[in-house]
Amino acid sequence: MSDAALQTRADAANPAELTEAEAARILAKSAIFAPPPATLPDGRRDLVGLSRAELEAEMVAMGEKPFRARQVWHWIYHQGVRDFAQMPTIARPMQQRLAERFVVGRPDVATEQLSKDGTRKWLFRFRDAQQVETVYIPDGQEDRGAVCISTQVGCTLSCRFCHTGTQKLVRNLGAAEIVGQFMAARDSYGEWPSPKDGTPRHLSNIVVMGMGEPLYNYENVAKALTIVMDNEGIGLSRRRITLSTSGVVPMMDRCGRELNVGLAVSLHAVTDELRDEIVPLNRKYPIAELMAACRRYPSASNARRITFEYVMLDGVNDSEAEARELVRLLKGIPAKVNLIPFNPWPGSAYKTSKPEVVRRFAEIVSDAGYSAPIRRPRGRDILAACGQLKTESERQRRPAAPAETVG
């Protein structure tokens, strides 16, 4: 499709309508990589990951009034309690009945590593033995930071500079497995109950930037984030949540409509020719369509800018001309650019841009009026930095999936 045709499509009167059928197709194909059922071998069901309505239905099914769901919700998501016997506002006979039918789950911690810079990385194992990595990234300036959450086991995008992209997609994570990563991190830091008075915590933000493409697992991600944002539970503001996408344009509109969390876009190149090579998703959703979707995103404003992530690759995408083209692309978008020095991983073909080159790139973008901080690498010594996450989970542990990628 020509640039002119793409621009015509991007500028259409109702651009979201043009992608509605494609969004439905993405959701249908994501079912191929569905997570396993939330029921244990002994028949008990995990309550983590259920919506409020689903939890109420479970209470009614066991003969209780719907308000009981609110009590259980409080203990699970506000207090962080896993044992029904430790929920004193619930009568003992009901505690026993709950324990017979349900569990309050967490992923198992297979390994936990601490970097010399304070970054912490967990390898979480789920009930089917699949694994993901989750990272706590300290702010550096304050005694708080962000939990970097994974949404898939592996990834389908195969971005050339990303270690995760070398691992084939095994399956999507369920809502319980997504929210469970944050809850397990809170367990590790002892940060229950959820603060109601604005008291700062170490785990103050969530960035959905770990393994996988969140918008190729949208329904589970949306359900998990809705639970995280519930004021009677974890209660994390949508302003403290940022979802990163490589540019799944049809789902960006829905994400903005339904979640309206902060948006980060993995851009990494300013021409379709180069982005086709290093971010293959660009072949489906070229830069013109991606930038148009960013302009439509409802939360984009000067107070809440879209973050564009740009990994600096030596001699590949770091020229002054590319910095100026980036400025041109961003025109009219409330934007911030995160310049990320490439984080090497075993077997990678790229090198990190020279510091003076990165500084000059940042200067050009900054002089045009856009914030362009150079991200300080975190957790490199434990392979926890941006683009370094990978596990040994393999697709053959699940039934073989069609070779065509999701999307």
PDB file of C-alpha atoms in Angstrom, residues 1 3 6 157 159 216 246-249 265-291 329:
ATOM      1  CA  MET A   1       0.000   0.000   0.000  1.00  0.00           C
ATOM      2  CA  ASP A   3       2.118   6.207   1.549  1.00  0.00           C
ATOM      3  CA  LEU A   6      -2.075   4.835   3.999  1.00  0.00           C
ATOM      4  CA  LEU A 157       6.799 -10.274  17.026  1.00  0.00           C
ATOM      5  CA  CYS A 159      11.871  -7.763  16.854  1.00  0.00           C
ATOM      6  CA  TYR A 216      -2.227  -9.549  21.195  1.00  0.00           C
ATOM      7  CA  SER A 246       4.855  -2.377  19.138  1.00  0.00           C
ATOM      8  CA  GLY A 247       1.953  -0.906  17.218  1.00  0.00           C
ATOM      9  CA  VAL A 248      -1.064  -3.231  17.010  1.00  0.00           C
ATOM     10  CA  VAL A 249      -3.123  -0.422  15.528  1.00  0.00           C
ATOM     11  CA  VAL A 265       4.906   2.870  21.600  1.00  0.00           C
ATOM     12  CA  SER A 266       7.978   0.865  20.621  1.00  0.00           C
ATOM     13  CA  LEU A 267       8.979   2.875  17.557  1.00  0.00           C
ATOM     14  CA  HIS A 268      12.754   2.324  17.099  1.00  0.00           C
ATOM     15  CA  ALA A 269      12.874   3.541  13.480  1.00  0.00           C
ATOM     16  CA  VAL A 270      11.580   6.485  11.462  1.00  0.00           C
ATOM     17  CA  THR A 271      11.289   4.874   8.013  1.00  0.00           C
ATOM     18  CA  ASP A 272       9.126   1.938   6.976  1.00  0.00           C
ATOM     19  CA  GLU A 273      12.103   0.341   5.254  1.00  0.00           C
ATOM     20  CA  LEU A 274      14.131   0.076   8.470  1.00  0.00           C
ATOM     21  CA  ARG A 275      11.181  -0.573  10.774  1.00  0.00           C
ATOM     22  CA  ASP A 276      10.019  -3.424   8.509  1.00  0.00           C
ATOM     23  CA  GLU A 277      13.394  -5.012   9.194  1.00  0.00           C
ATOM     24  CA  ILE A 278      13.821  -4.514  12.934  1.00  0.00           C
ATOM     25  CA  VAL A 279      10.131  -4.436  13.996  1.00  0.00           C
ATOM     26  CA  PRO A 280       8.426  -6.829  11.537  1.00  0.00           C
ATOM     27  CA  LEU A 281       4.945  -5.854  12.770  1.00  0.00           C
ATOM     28  CA  ASN A 282       5.469  -2.660  10.762  1.00  0.00           C
ATOM     29  CA  ARG A 283       4.743  -4.650   7.596  1.00  0.00           C
ATOM     30  CA  LYS A 284       1.123  -4.932   8.774  1.00  0.00           C
ATOM     31  CA  TYR A 285       0.748  -1.528  10.405  1.00  0.00           C
ATOM     32  CA  PRO A 286       3.171   0.966   8.836  1.00  0.00           C
ATOM     33  CA  ILE A 287       4.349   4.125  10.510  1.00  0.00           C
ATOM     34  CA  ALA A 288       1.651   6.371   8.999  1.00  0.00           C
ATOM     35  CA  GLU A 289      -1.122   4.181  10.450  1.00  0.00           C
ATOM     36  CA  LEU A 290       0.677   3.878  13.772  1.00  0.00           C
ATOM     37  CA  MET A 291       1.128   7.622  14.196  1.00  0.00           C
ATOM     38  CA  LEU A 329       6.768  12.331  12.755  1.00  0.00           C
TER      39      LEU A 329
END
